[in-house]
Tab-separated table of C-alpha atoms in Angstrom:
chain	number	residue	atom	x	y	z
M	1	MET	CA	-3.730	-48.585	19.733
M	2	PRO	CA	-0.983	-48.764	22.388
M	3	VAL	CA	-1.414	-52.561	22.686
M	4	ASP	CA	-0.696	-53.064	18.983
M	5	ILE	CA	2.133	-50.529	18.851
M	6	ALA	CA	3.834	-52.111	21.864
M	7	LEU	CA	3.866	-55.443	20.002
M	8	ILE	CA	4.846	-54.117	16.558
M	9	HIS	CA	7.193	-51.262	17.561
M	10	PRO	CA	8.168	-52.049	21.176
M	11	GLU	CA	11.214	-49.727	21.202
M	12	ARG	CA	9.398	-46.702	19.744
M	13	LEU	CA	9.371	-43.861	22.257
M	14	ALA	CA	5.928	-43.142	23.664
M	15	LEU	CA	6.663	-40.498	26.314
M	16	ILE	CA	9.444	-37.952	26.855
M	17	ASP	CA	9.167	-35.242	29.509
M	18	ASP	CA	11.156	-32.311	30.855
M	19	LEU	CA	12.127	-34.276	33.965
M	20	GLY	CA	14.265	-36.615	31.866
M	21	THR	CA	11.810	-39.515	31.766
M	22	THR	CA	11.611	-41.591	28.583
M	23	VAL	CA	9.174	-44.482	28.136
M	24	THR	CA	8.913	-46.792	25.130
M	25	PHE	CA	5.581	-48.206	23.968
M	26	ALA	CA	6.502	-51.626	25.364
M	27	GLU	CA	7.369	-50.059	28.712
M	28	LEU	CA	4.223	-47.923	28.664
M	29	LEU	CA	1.956	-50.925	28.156
M	30	ASP	CA	3.754	-52.955	30.849
M	31	ARG	CA	3.809	-50.107	33.390
M	32	ALA	CA	0.164	-49.155	32.733
M	33	THR	CA	-0.929	-52.797	33.054
M	34	ARG	CA	0.936	-53.247	36.345
M	35	LEU	CA	-0.414	-49.957	37.646
M	36	GLY	CA	-3.984	-50.897	36.759
M	37	ARG	CA	-3.606	-54.263	38.466
M	38	ALA	CA	-2.030	-52.589	41.511
M	39	MET	CA	-4.986	-50.212	41.818
M	40	HIS	CA	-7.331	-53.205	41.802
M	41	ALA	CA	-5.165	-54.928	44.427
M	42	ALA	CA	-5.354	-51.772	46.565
M	43	GLY	CA	-9.144	-52.021	46.566
M	44	VAL	CA	-10.137	-49.784	43.640
M	45	PRO	CA	-12.738	-51.752	41.650
M	46	ALA	CA	-13.620	-51.444	37.990
M	47	GLY	CA	-15.897	-48.414	37.881
M	48	GLY	CA	-14.071	-46.818	40.832
M	49	HIS	CA	-12.433	-43.397	40.837
M	50	VAL	CA	-8.846	-42.207	41.375
M	51	GLY	CA	-7.423	-38.700	41.079
M	52	THR	CA	-4.241	-36.947	39.965
M	53	LEU	CA	-2.661	-33.768	41.300
M	54	THR	CA	0.243	-33.091	38.987
M	55	GLU	CA	1.888	-30.760	36.564
M	56	ASN	CA	2.860	-32.167	33.179
M	57	ARG	CA	4.945	-35.325	33.348
M	58	ALA	CA	5.067	-38.796	31.778
M	59	GLU	CA	3.309	-40.440	34.727
M	60	PHE	CA	0.086	-38.601	33.938
M	61	PHE	CA	-0.267	-40.469	30.634
M	62	GLU	CA	0.721	-43.762	32.257
M	63	LEU	CA	-2.170	-43.243	34.660
M	64	TYR	CA	-4.469	-42.273	31.792
M	65	LEU	CA	-3.792	-45.571	30.032
M	66	ALA	CA	-3.748	-47.608	33.257
M	67	SER	CA	-7.191	-46.337	34.190
M	68	MET	CA	-8.613	-47.124	30.775
M	69	LEU	CA	-7.153	-50.643	30.778
M	70	SER	CA	-8.409	-51.412	34.289
M	71	GLY	CA	-11.926	-49.978	33.988
M	72	ILE	CA	-11.199	-47.167	36.469
M	73	TRP	CA	-12.222	-43.506	36.041
M	74	LEU	CA	-9.372	-40.981	36.293
M	75	VAL	CA	-10.132	-37.538	37.764
M	76	PRO	CA	-7.396	-35.001	36.874
M	77	ILE	CA	-7.449	-32.206	39.472
M	78	ASN	CA	-6.185	-28.731	38.662
M	79	GLY	CA	-3.336	-28.003	41.057
M	80	LEU	CA	-4.194	-24.298	40.938
M	81	LEU	CA	-7.421	-24.911	42.834
M	82	ALA	CA	-7.675	-23.763	46.423
M	83	PRO	CA	-7.324	-26.529	49.056
M	84	SER	CA	-11.043	-26.333	49.795
M	85	GLU	CA	-11.818	-26.847	46.088
M	86	VAL	CA	-9.484	-29.849	45.855
M	87	THR	CA	-11.186	-31.327	48.905
M	88	TYR	CA	-14.579	-30.707	47.322
M	89	VAL	CA	-13.603	-32.522	44.112
M	90	ALA	CA	-12.048	-35.435	46.020
M	91	ARG	CA	-15.143	-35.853	48.192
M	92	ASP	CA	-17.659	-35.273	45.408
M	93	ALA	CA	-15.936	-37.779	43.097
M	94	ASP	CA	-15.534	-40.311	45.934
M	95	LEU	CA	-11.861	-40.810	45.116
M	96	ALA	CA	-10.302	-44.016	46.389
M	97	MET	CA	-6.747	-42.679	46.008
M	98	ILE	CA	-4.842	-39.726	44.585
M	99	PHE	CA	-1.548	-39.759	42.666
M	100	ALA	CA	0.376	-36.553	43.299
M	101	GLU	CA	3.553	-34.565	42.906
M	102	ASP	CA	5.391	-34.014	46.182
M	103	GLU	CA	4.725	-30.271	45.923
M	104	LEU	CA	0.973	-30.775	45.515
M	105	ALA	CA	0.377	-33.740	47.808
M	106	SER	CA	-0.474	-31.452	50.731
M	107	LEU	CA	-3.605	-30.359	48.862
M	108	ALA	CA	-5.058	-33.874	49.055
M	109	PRO	CA	-7.408	-34.655	51.967
M	110	ASP	CA	-5.611	-36.504	54.773
M	111	ASP	CA	-8.033	-39.411	54.817
M	112	ILE	CA	-7.571	-40.338	51.128
M	113	THR	CA	-4.612	-42.550	50.226
M	114	THR	CA	-2.071	-40.418	48.356
M	115	ILE	CA	0.668	-41.993	46.227
M	116	CYS	CA	3.525	-39.625	45.429
M	117	PHE	CA	5.505	-39.925	42.208
M	118	GLY	CA	8.961	-41.313	42.745
M	119	GLU	CA	9.639	-44.302	44.984
M	120	PRO	CA	6.033	-44.952	46.212
M	121	TYR	CA	4.679	-44.831	42.654
M	122	GLU	CA	7.496	-46.964	41.229
M	123	THR	CA	7.077	-49.544	44.007
M	124	MET	CA	3.388	-49.802	43.193
M	125	ILE	CA	4.222	-50.501	39.545
M	126	THR	CA	6.991	-52.994	40.341
M	127	GLU	CA	4.698	-54.976	42.627
M	128	GLY	CA	1.790	-54.902	40.156
M	129	ASP	CA	0.699	-58.023	38.287
M	130	PRO	CA	1.815	-57.846	34.596
M	131	THR	CA	-1.048	-60.039	33.336
M	132	PRO	CA	-2.670	-58.206	30.373
M	133	PHE	CA	-6.248	-57.033	30.696
M	134	ALA	CA	-8.807	-58.787	28.528
M	135	LEU	CA	-9.942	-56.660	25.612
M	136	ASP	CA	-13.579	-57.530	26.330
M	137	ALA	CA	-13.256	-56.325	29.945
M	138	PRO	CA	-14.891	-53.047	31.074
M	139	ALA	CA	-13.071	-49.880	30.013
M	140	GLY	CA	-12.222	-46.896	32.141
M	141	SER	CA	-12.015	-43.290	31.070
M	142	ARG	CA	-11.463	-39.742	32.160
M	143	PHE	CA	-13.890	-38.178	34.647
M	144	SER	CA	-13.545	-34.417	34.220
M	145	TYR	CA	-14.417	-31.535	36.488
M	146	THR	CA	-15.240	-28.177	34.990
M	147	SER	CA	-12.817	-25.351	35.630
M	148	GLY	CA	-14.793	-23.929	38.528
M	149	THR	CA	-14.597	-20.257	37.517
M	150	THR	CA	-17.925	-19.797	39.299
M	151	GLY	CA	-19.191	-21.937	42.171
M	152	HIS	CA	-17.899	-25.441	42.812
M	153	PRO	CA	-16.300	-27.412	39.976
M	154	LYS	CA	-18.834	-29.770	38.403
M	155	GLY	CA	-18.047	-33.381	37.578
M	156	VAL	CA	-19.086	-34.850	34.250
M	157	LYS	CA	-18.830	-38.323	32.753
M	158	ARG	CA	-19.158	-39.095	29.072
M	159	SER	CA	-20.900	-42.245	27.923
M	160	ILE	CA	-18.292	-44.782	26.834
M	161	PRO	CA	-18.272	-48.174	25.113
M	162	ALA	CA	-18.700	-51.145	27.416
M	163	ALA	CA	-15.579	-53.047	26.341
M	164	LEU	CA	-11.911	-52.041	26.368
M	165	ASP	CA	-11.213	-52.873	22.714
M	166	GLU	CA	-14.088	-50.629	21.620
M	167	MET	CA	-12.877	-47.826	23.895
M	168	LEU	CA	-9.353	-47.955	22.490
M	169	ALA	CA	-10.783	-47.935	18.962
M	170	VAL	CA	-12.802	-44.816	19.832
M	171	GLN	CA	-9.581	-43.040	20.882
M	172	ARG	CA	-8.055	-43.766	17.507
M	173	SER	CA	-11.074	-42.725	15.453
M	174	ALA	CA	-11.555	-39.568	17.534
M	175	GLY	CA	-7.931	-38.722	16.841
M	176	HIS	CA	-8.495	-38.986	13.099
M	177	ASP	CA	-11.507	-36.641	13.437
M	178	VAL	CA	-9.147	-33.864	14.622
M	179	ALA	CA	-6.046	-34.774	12.571
M	180	MET	CA	-4.253	-36.496	15.490
M	181	THR	CA	-3.177	-39.413	13.294
M	182	GLY	CA	-0.088	-40.600	15.159
M	183	GLU	CA	2.885	-39.677	12.983
M	184	GLY	CA	6.040	-38.336	14.585
M	185	ILE	CA	6.202	-36.183	17.696
M	186	HIS	CA	3.298	-34.437	19.420
M	187	LEU	CA	4.332	-31.527	21.651
M	188	VAL	CA	2.208	-31.200	24.807
M	189	THR	CA	2.339	-27.479	25.624
M	190	GLY	CA	-0.570	-26.849	27.982
M	191	PRO	CA	-1.704	-28.522	31.215
M	192	ALA	CA	-2.556	-32.157	30.562
M	193	TYR	CA	-5.220	-32.080	33.287
M	194	HIS	CA	-7.253	-29.982	30.858
M	195	ALA	CA	-9.603	-32.240	28.898
M	196	ALA	CA	-8.607	-30.903	25.468
M	197	VAL	CA	-4.835	-30.867	25.971
M	198	GLY	CA	-4.581	-34.272	27.630
M	199	GLY	CA	-7.314	-35.808	25.505
M	200	PHE	CA	-5.929	-34.802	22.107
M	201	ALA	CA	-2.431	-35.878	23.137
M	202	PHE	CA	-3.805	-39.256	24.238
M	203	PHE	CA	-5.615	-39.661	20.892
M	204	ASP	CA	-2.313	-39.068	19.084
M	205	LEU	CA	-0.513	-41.458	21.431
M	206	CYS	CA	-3.084	-44.169	20.706
M	207	ASN	CA	-2.406	-43.689	16.999
M	208	GLY	CA	1.358	-44.076	17.499
M	209	ALA	CA	2.746	-40.590	18.193
M	210	THR	CA	5.537	-39.869	20.640
M	211	LEU	CA	4.437	-37.341	23.263
M	212	ARG	CA	7.068	-34.697	24.067
M	213	ILE	CA	5.690	-33.295	27.311
M	214	MET	CA	6.594	-29.751	28.350
M	215	ARG	CA	6.453	-29.146	32.070
M	216	LYS	CA	4.983	-25.674	31.507
M	217	PHE	CA	4.366	-23.539	28.449
M	218	ASP	CA	7.027	-21.068	27.422
M	219	ALA	CA	6.665	-19.364	24.043
M	220	ALA	CA	10.349	-19.237	23.073
M	221	ARG	CA	11.061	-22.764	24.292
M	222	THR	CA	8.056	-24.100	22.381
M	223	LEU	CA	9.597	-22.843	19.131
M	224	GLU	CA	12.985	-24.216	20.154
M	225	LEU	CA	11.550	-27.688	20.787
M	226	ILE	CA	9.593	-27.693	17.528
M	227	GLU	CA	12.825	-27.018	15.639
M	228	GLN	CA	15.127	-29.298	17.636
M	229	GLU	CA	12.818	-32.314	17.900
M	230	GLN	CA	11.030	-31.968	14.556
M	231	VAL	CA	7.595	-31.769	16.147
M	232	ARG	CA	4.731	-32.688	13.811
M	233	ARG	CA	1.649	-31.754	15.857
M	234	THR	CA	0.714	-29.651	18.864
M	235	HIS	CA	-2.249	-28.002	20.577
M	236	LEU	CA	-2.253	-24.279	21.388
M	237	VAL	CA	-4.730	-21.871	22.930
M	238	PRO	CA	-5.032	-18.291	21.622
M	239	THR	CA	-3.129	-16.809	24.570
M	240	MET	CA	-0.144	-18.979	23.654
M	241	MET	CA	-0.322	-17.860	20.030
M	242	VAL	CA	-0.346	-14.190	21.001
M	243	ARG	CA	2.734	-14.718	23.180
M	244	MET	CA	4.519	-16.511	20.362
M	245	LEU	CA	3.682	-13.724	17.915
M	246	ARG	CA	4.962	-11.108	20.354
M	247	LEU	CA	8.408	-12.731	20.665
M	248	ASN	CA	11.294	-10.743	19.231
M	249	GLU	CA	12.571	-11.556	15.764
M	250	SER	CA	15.555	-13.612	16.909
M	251	ALA	CA	13.374	-15.819	19.122
M	252	ARG	CA	10.959	-16.421	16.243
M	253	LEU	CA	13.729	-17.176	13.765
M	254	ARG	CA	13.303	-20.949	13.963
M	255	ASP	CA	12.783	-23.649	11.368
M	256	LEU	CA	9.232	-24.789	12.073
M	257	SER	CA	8.733	-26.622	8.787
M	258	SER	CA	8.270	-30.001	10.509
M	259	LEU	CA	4.872	-28.881	11.850
M	260	ASP	CA	1.931	-30.478	10.060
M	261	ILE	CA	-0.925	-29.551	12.395
M	262	VAL	CA	-1.534	-26.916	15.054
M	263	LEU	CA	-4.815	-27.771	16.736
M	264	HIS	CA	-6.515	-24.958	18.626
M	265	GLY	CA	-9.697	-24.202	20.527
M	266	ALA	CA	-10.685	-23.888	24.230
M	267	ALA	CA	-11.048	-20.098	23.929
M	268	PRO	CA	-12.071	-17.611	21.201
M	269	ILE	CA	-9.342	-16.416	18.855
M	270	ALA	CA	-9.165	-12.945	17.298
M	271	PRO	CA	-9.284	-13.255	13.476
M	272	ALA	CA	-6.242	-10.984	13.196
M	273	VAL	CA	-4.231	-13.310	15.449
M	274	LYS	CA	-5.261	-16.373	13.460
M	275	ARG	CA	-4.330	-14.744	10.152
M	276	GLN	CA	-0.907	-13.838	11.541
M	277	MET	CA	-0.386	-17.445	12.666
M	278	ILE	CA	-1.379	-18.781	9.244
M	279	ASP	CA	0.915	-16.266	7.525
M	280	TRP	CA	3.764	-17.406	9.779
M	281	LEU	CA	3.266	-21.172	9.933
M	282	GLY	CA	1.296	-21.803	6.770
M	283	PRO	CA	-2.214	-23.277	6.428
M	284	ILE	CA	-1.719	-25.869	9.177
M	285	LEU	CA	-4.096	-24.538	11.851
M	286	VAL	CA	-7.090	-26.739	12.629
M	287	GLU	CA	-9.728	-25.198	14.874
M	288	TYR	CA	-12.356	-27.106	16.812
M	289	TRP	CA	-15.368	-26.349	18.949
M	290	GLY	CA	-16.086	-28.666	21.842
M	291	THR	CA	-16.423	-29.005	25.592
M	292	SER	CA	-15.212	-31.127	28.486
M	293	GLU	CA	-18.722	-32.532	28.714
M	294	ALA	CA	-19.123	-34.044	25.275
M	295	GLY	CA	-15.894	-33.750	23.282
M	296	VAL	CA	-15.430	-32.151	19.868
M	297	PHE	CA	-18.431	-31.098	17.783
M	298	THR	CA	-16.874	-29.259	14.828
M	299	ARG	CA	-13.570	-28.685	13.045
M	300	VAL	CA	-12.252	-26.403	10.313
M	301	ASP	CA	-8.906	-26.317	8.529
M	302	SER	CA	-7.068	-23.141	7.576
M	303	ALA	CA	-8.237	-23.021	3.962
M	304	ASP	CA	-11.915	-23.276	4.884
M	305	TRP	CA	-11.472	-20.787	7.736
M	306	LEU	CA	-9.915	-18.231	5.375
M	307	ALA	CA	-12.903	-18.709	3.077
M	308	HIS	CA	-15.305	-18.379	6.029
M	309	PRO	CA	-13.499	-16.153	8.571
M	310	GLY	CA	-14.633	-16.640	12.147
M	311	THR	CA	-16.233	-20.044	11.685
M	312	VAL	CA	-15.486	-22.908	14.066
M	313	GLY	CA	-16.251	-25.338	11.272
M	314	ARG	CA	-18.804	-27.913	10.312
M	315	PRO	CA	-19.845	-30.885	12.463
M	316	VAL	CA	-17.481	-33.843	12.799
M	317	PRO	CA	-18.918	-37.299	12.008
M	318	GLY	CA	-21.641	-38.294	14.451
M	319	PHE	CA	-22.838	-34.753	15.229
M	320	GLU	CA	-25.405	-32.298	13.906
M	321	VAL	CA	-25.547	-28.662	15.078
M	322	PHE	CA	-28.414	-26.148	14.929
M	323	ALA	CA	-29.561	-22.946	16.664
M	324	VAL	CA	-32.869	-22.561	18.521
M	325	ASP	CA	-34.833	-19.626	19.903
M	326	ASP	CA	-36.183	-19.224	23.442
M	327	THR	CA	-39.138	-21.507	22.659
M	328	GLY	CA	-36.911	-24.328	21.390
M	329	ALA	CA	-37.834	-23.784	17.728
M	330	THR	CA	-35.054	-24.246	15.183
M	331	LEU	CA	-33.867	-20.930	13.742
M	332	PRO	CA	-33.255	-20.273	10.043
M	333	PRO	CA	-29.692	-19.834	8.730
M	334	GLY	CA	-27.913	-16.729	9.992
M	335	GLU	CA	-30.024	-16.077	13.096
M	336	VAL	CA	-28.262	-16.172	16.470
M	337	GLY	CA	-29.679	-18.498	19.095
M	338	ARG	CA	-28.638	-21.137	21.567
M	339	LEU	CA	-26.632	-23.832	19.804
M	340	PHE	CA	-27.675	-27.449	20.227
M	341	CYS	CA	-25.815	-30.584	19.175
M	342	HIS	CA	-27.459	-33.822	18.107
M	343	THR	CA	-25.806	-37.227	18.460
M	344	PRO	CA	-28.286	-39.642	16.834
M	345	ASN	CA	-26.647	-42.768	18.249
M	346	LYS	CA	-26.268	-41.554	21.854
M	347	PRO	CA	-29.394	-40.593	23.805
M	348	GLU	CA	-27.255	-39.258	26.693
M	349	PRO	CA	-23.640	-38.602	25.585
M	350	PHE	CA	-22.757	-37.125	28.982
M	351	ALA	CA	-24.157	-36.727	32.481
M	352	TYR	CA	-23.169	-34.452	35.353
M	353	TRP	CA	-22.052	-36.346	38.431
M	354	ASN	CA	-24.587	-36.319	41.261
M	355	ALA	CA	-26.565	-33.609	39.441
M	356	PRO	CA	-29.545	-35.144	37.579
M	357	GLU	CA	-31.363	-31.808	37.341
M	358	LYS	CA	-28.366	-30.124	35.705
M	359	THR	CA	-28.049	-33.050	33.311
M	360	ALA	CA	-31.726	-32.862	32.397
M	361	SER	CA	-31.530	-29.099	31.811
M	362	SER	CA	-28.808	-29.629	29.198
M	363	TYR	CA	-31.012	-31.776	26.958
M	364	LEU	CA	-33.777	-30.591	24.638
M	365	ARG	CA	-34.681	-34.208	23.940
M	366	PRO	CA	-32.712	-37.485	23.930
M	367	GLY	CA	-29.428	-37.025	22.092
M	368	VAL	CA	-29.922	-33.247	21.697
M	369	PHE	CA	-27.996	-31.087	24.150
M	370	THR	CA	-26.551	-27.624	24.734
M	371	LEU	CA	-23.705	-26.310	26.865
M	372	GLY	CA	-24.968	-22.735	26.670
M	373	ASP	CA	-23.072	-21.422	23.643
M	374	MET	CA	-24.805	-18.861	21.451
M	375	GLY	CA	-24.228	-18.640	17.720
M	376	HIS	CA	-25.633	-19.277	14.283
M	377	VAL	CA	-25.358	-21.711	11.381
M	378	ASP	CA	-25.076	-20.179	7.917
M	379	ASP	CA	-26.785	-21.453	4.781
M	380	GLU	CA	-23.772	-23.645	3.921
M	381	GLY	CA	-23.689	-25.305	7.325
M	382	TRP	CA	-20.741	-23.365	8.779
M	383	ILE	CA	-21.083	-22.680	12.486
M	384	PHE	CA	-20.206	-19.341	14.098
M	385	LEU	CA	-20.064	-18.747	17.852
M	386	ALA	CA	-21.312	-15.519	19.421
M	387	ASP	CA	-20.565	-16.188	23.104
M	388	ARG	CA	-21.697	-18.109	26.133
M	389	ALA	CA	-25.295	-17.294	27.013
M	390	THR	CA	-24.187	-16.674	30.589
M	391	ASN	CA	-21.654	-14.041	29.434
M	392	MET	CA	-24.104	-12.042	27.344
M	393	ILE	CA	-24.496	-8.350	28.222
M	394	ILE	CA	-27.942	-6.784	27.905
M	395	THR	CA	-27.612	-3.023	27.579
M	396	GLY	CA	-30.747	-1.002	26.897
M	397	GLY	CA	-32.503	-4.225	25.891
M	398	VAL	CA	-29.897	-5.032	23.225
M	399	ASN	CA	-27.711	-8.130	23.407
M	400	VAL	CA	-23.920	-7.693	23.294
M	401	TYR	CA	-21.641	-10.713	23.032
M	402	PRO	CA	-18.334	-10.021	24.839
M	403	ALA	CA	-16.238	-12.241	22.579
M	404	GLU	CA	-16.929	-9.970	19.620
M	405	VAL	CA	-15.785	-6.889	21.561
M	406	GLU	CA	-12.706	-8.705	22.893
M	407	GLN	CA	-11.652	-9.681	19.392
M	408	ALA	CA	-11.930	-6.067	18.226
M	409	LEU	CA	-9.723	-4.870	21.079
M	410	LEU	CA	-7.163	-7.612	20.429
M	411	GLU	CA	-6.610	-6.239	16.939
M	412	HIS	CA	-4.861	-3.238	18.505
M	413	PRO	CA	-1.091	-3.902	18.450
M	414	ALA	CA	-0.625	-2.697	22.040
M	415	VAL	CA	-3.195	-5.122	23.510
M	416	LEU	CA	-1.929	-8.530	24.589
M	417	ASP	CA	-5.137	-9.737	26.241
M	418	ALA	CA	-8.684	-8.461	26.761
M	419	ALA	CA	-11.810	-9.303	28.740
M	420	VAL	CA	-15.245	-7.747	28.339
M	421	PHE	CA	-18.195	-7.970	30.740
M	422	GLY	CA	-21.274	-6.087	31.880
M	423	ILE	CA	-21.414	-3.821	34.906
M	424	PRO	CA	-24.512	-2.232	36.476
M	425	ASP	CA	-25.935	0.976	35.063
M	426	GLU	CA	-29.095	2.705	36.280
M	427	GLU	CA	-30.146	3.899	32.846
M	428	TRP	CA	-29.107	1.004	30.601
M	429	GLY	CA	-29.304	-1.927	33.023
M	430	GLU	CA	-25.770	-2.917	32.098
M	431	LYS	CA	-22.983	-1.136	30.314
M	432	VAL	CA	-20.028	-2.630	28.494
M	433	LYS	CA	-16.787	-2.730	30.480
M	434	ALA	CA	-13.380	-3.873	29.216
M	435	ALA	CA	-10.199	-4.926	30.981
M	436	VAL	CA	-6.952	-5.147	29.026
M	437	GLU	CA	-3.381	-6.294	29.467
M	438	PHE	CA	-0.797	-4.478	27.375
M	439	ALA	CA	2.076	-6.136	25.558
M	440	THR	CA	5.498	-5.624	27.133
M	441	GLY	CA	6.642	-2.038	26.695
M	442	GLU	CA	3.292	-0.906	25.252
M	443	THR	CA	0.703	1.487	26.646
M	444	VAL	CA	-2.045	3.638	25.149
M	445	ALA	CA	-4.775	5.835	26.598
M	446	ASP	CA	-8.156	4.229	27.199
M	447	THR	CA	-9.721	6.876	24.936
M	448	GLU	CA	-7.576	5.632	22.064
M	449	LEU	CA	-8.742	2.049	22.616
M	450	ILE	CA	-12.364	3.147	22.834
M	451	ASP	CA	-12.009	5.058	19.559
M	452	PHE	CA	-10.297	2.006	18.040
M	453	ALA	CA	-13.232	-0.190	19.069
M	454	ARG	CA	-15.740	2.375	17.789
M	455	GLU	CA	-14.262	2.046	14.296
M	456	ARG	CA	-14.941	-1.697	14.327
M	457	LEU	CA	-18.140	-2.154	16.337
M	458	GLY	CA	-21.683	-0.914	16.553
M	459	ARG	CA	-22.144	1.939	19.006
M	460	HIS	CA	-23.923	-0.185	21.630
M	461	LYS	CA	-20.995	-2.659	21.708
M	462	VAL	CA	-18.229	-0.135	22.378
M	463	PRO	CA	-16.811	-0.237	25.945
M	464	ARG	CA	-17.789	2.778	28.034
M	465	SER	CA	-14.601	2.434	30.098
M	466	ILE	CA	-11.463	0.309	30.197
M	467	ASP	CA	-9.398	-0.960	33.128
M	468	VAL	CA	-5.717	-1.759	32.664
M	469	HIS	CA	-4.249	-4.804	34.440
M	470	GLU	CA	-0.680	-5.973	34.709
M	471	SER	CA	-1.993	-9.412	33.737
M	472	LEU	CA	-5.496	-10.777	33.285
M	473	PRO	CA	-6.458	-13.751	35.488
M	474	ARG	CA	-6.342	-16.667	33.089
M	475	GLN	CA	-5.965	-20.346	33.776
M	476	PRO	CA	-3.148	-22.217	31.988
M	477	ASN	CA	-5.759	-23.617	29.579
M	478	GLY	CA	-6.561	-20.077	28.401
M	479	LYS	CA	-9.910	-19.698	30.139
M	480	LEU	CA	-10.553	-16.477	32.017
M	481	TYR	CA	-11.462	-16.157	35.686
M	482	LEU	CA	-14.124	-13.631	34.687
M	483	SER	CA	-15.796	-13.470	38.078
M	484	SER	CA	-12.718	-11.920	39.687
M	485	LEU	CA	-13.000	-8.995	37.252
M	486	ARG	CA	-16.753	-8.700	37.126
M	487	ASP	CA	-18.001	-9.419	40.641
M	488	PRO	CA	-16.538	-6.357	42.413
M	489	TYR	CA	-18.710	-4.093	40.254
M	490	TRP	CA	-21.859	-5.967	41.339
M	491	GLU	CA	-21.232	-5.877	45.069
M	492	GLY	CA	-24.189	-4.308	46.860
M	493	HIS	CA	-26.570	-5.060	43.976
M	494	ASP	CA	-29.393	-7.550	44.296
M	495	ARG	CA	-28.836	-8.933	40.804
M	496	LYS	CA	-25.877	-10.096	38.742
M	497	ILE	CA	-27.246	-9.360	35.279
């Protein structure tokens, strides 16, 4: 854990960012301790809430550790949210203060204390008490808000151990569950405010890794940094992988042999894309299935994925996964239903903030919950996702899972990105609609793509029509703003499904 590393290897680098900041483990522990004490002195109690509005930088991880040490809950706010959404999150979470970049500080509500990085932040640290926090004191954690692709973002808190030493130990063990074991350099490519990106990086940090923090993702620069800084581990989303694969030969001609692990999840990946990545990098991809609400449920390495293409793995320690039908009865192997996870030692592993009814609706019984994913478990215990229940298209009474159609379209070499959704149809109820983004310099007729899909999918799954977009509306974490594509087709209709 950072406390031990700071004592044993005080000069080891903990954080390096694109702004030129470098922080050793000794400095990280001292700065995080002072910052935690300063938040208490400013009136934020243990159990209180503070927010961040920032792009990737070293200070984010200082705040992450400071909050954990001081028993405070940290709410990372997506700087891409509209001002009204930022205000909603700040009010809903009852934030006592917000730490922000100068460029994003204007998004914070005027009546909440806002500390900008730079002189105000550094003064707060300098004036903070350096007295270490007791390891049996209450721990803090991350308090996440969902991406808010529909409606208001929703806050969620995970259950955490009562004491700080137990909480730090959980970070280390969770890191080992997903191969974030602390050796060498971990490259942070995506937005750290995202629960997976920031969380996995923090796990690796707690196990001793140096975090090399990219300000923003760039495919060519990612490869350059891996080669130059001998990166051992990183996290990528499928959109990033596609962009890396589409780089020209000279940009891809890098020595990437230092990489041990490429962790990926957060969005579905086309099997063809994953095979290309494994062919390029070797069998170092580790896929997971999880959510902001409850963490990681499954994992699968490259060898097992190649033997079971499309799987998201088997459960990690502490979880069981099974599919149920509409009555709540457990389904036999191979049948698609709503996936539930069981954590035997945690009756309520997460709860939505100020939303007891939503929390209750997620649980089948104590310790058994769903986040709405559909899929099946095969007879060997491998788990396969179909789609989110809320994304499912019902056409002529038959269920179509968009992710399957998207993956078929992504196999076409001209398609860089794809989204599939249902639109109203008088005869069929809904019909399958696709939206695609072409790779640079590529274009094909929609009839060609439809024929391409027809060769790979059942007739009812094939898109009836395809829209072409210059770029699809994705968040930096890879998730799609589906409503902006889908909703215009449902205007004037009294239903949305």
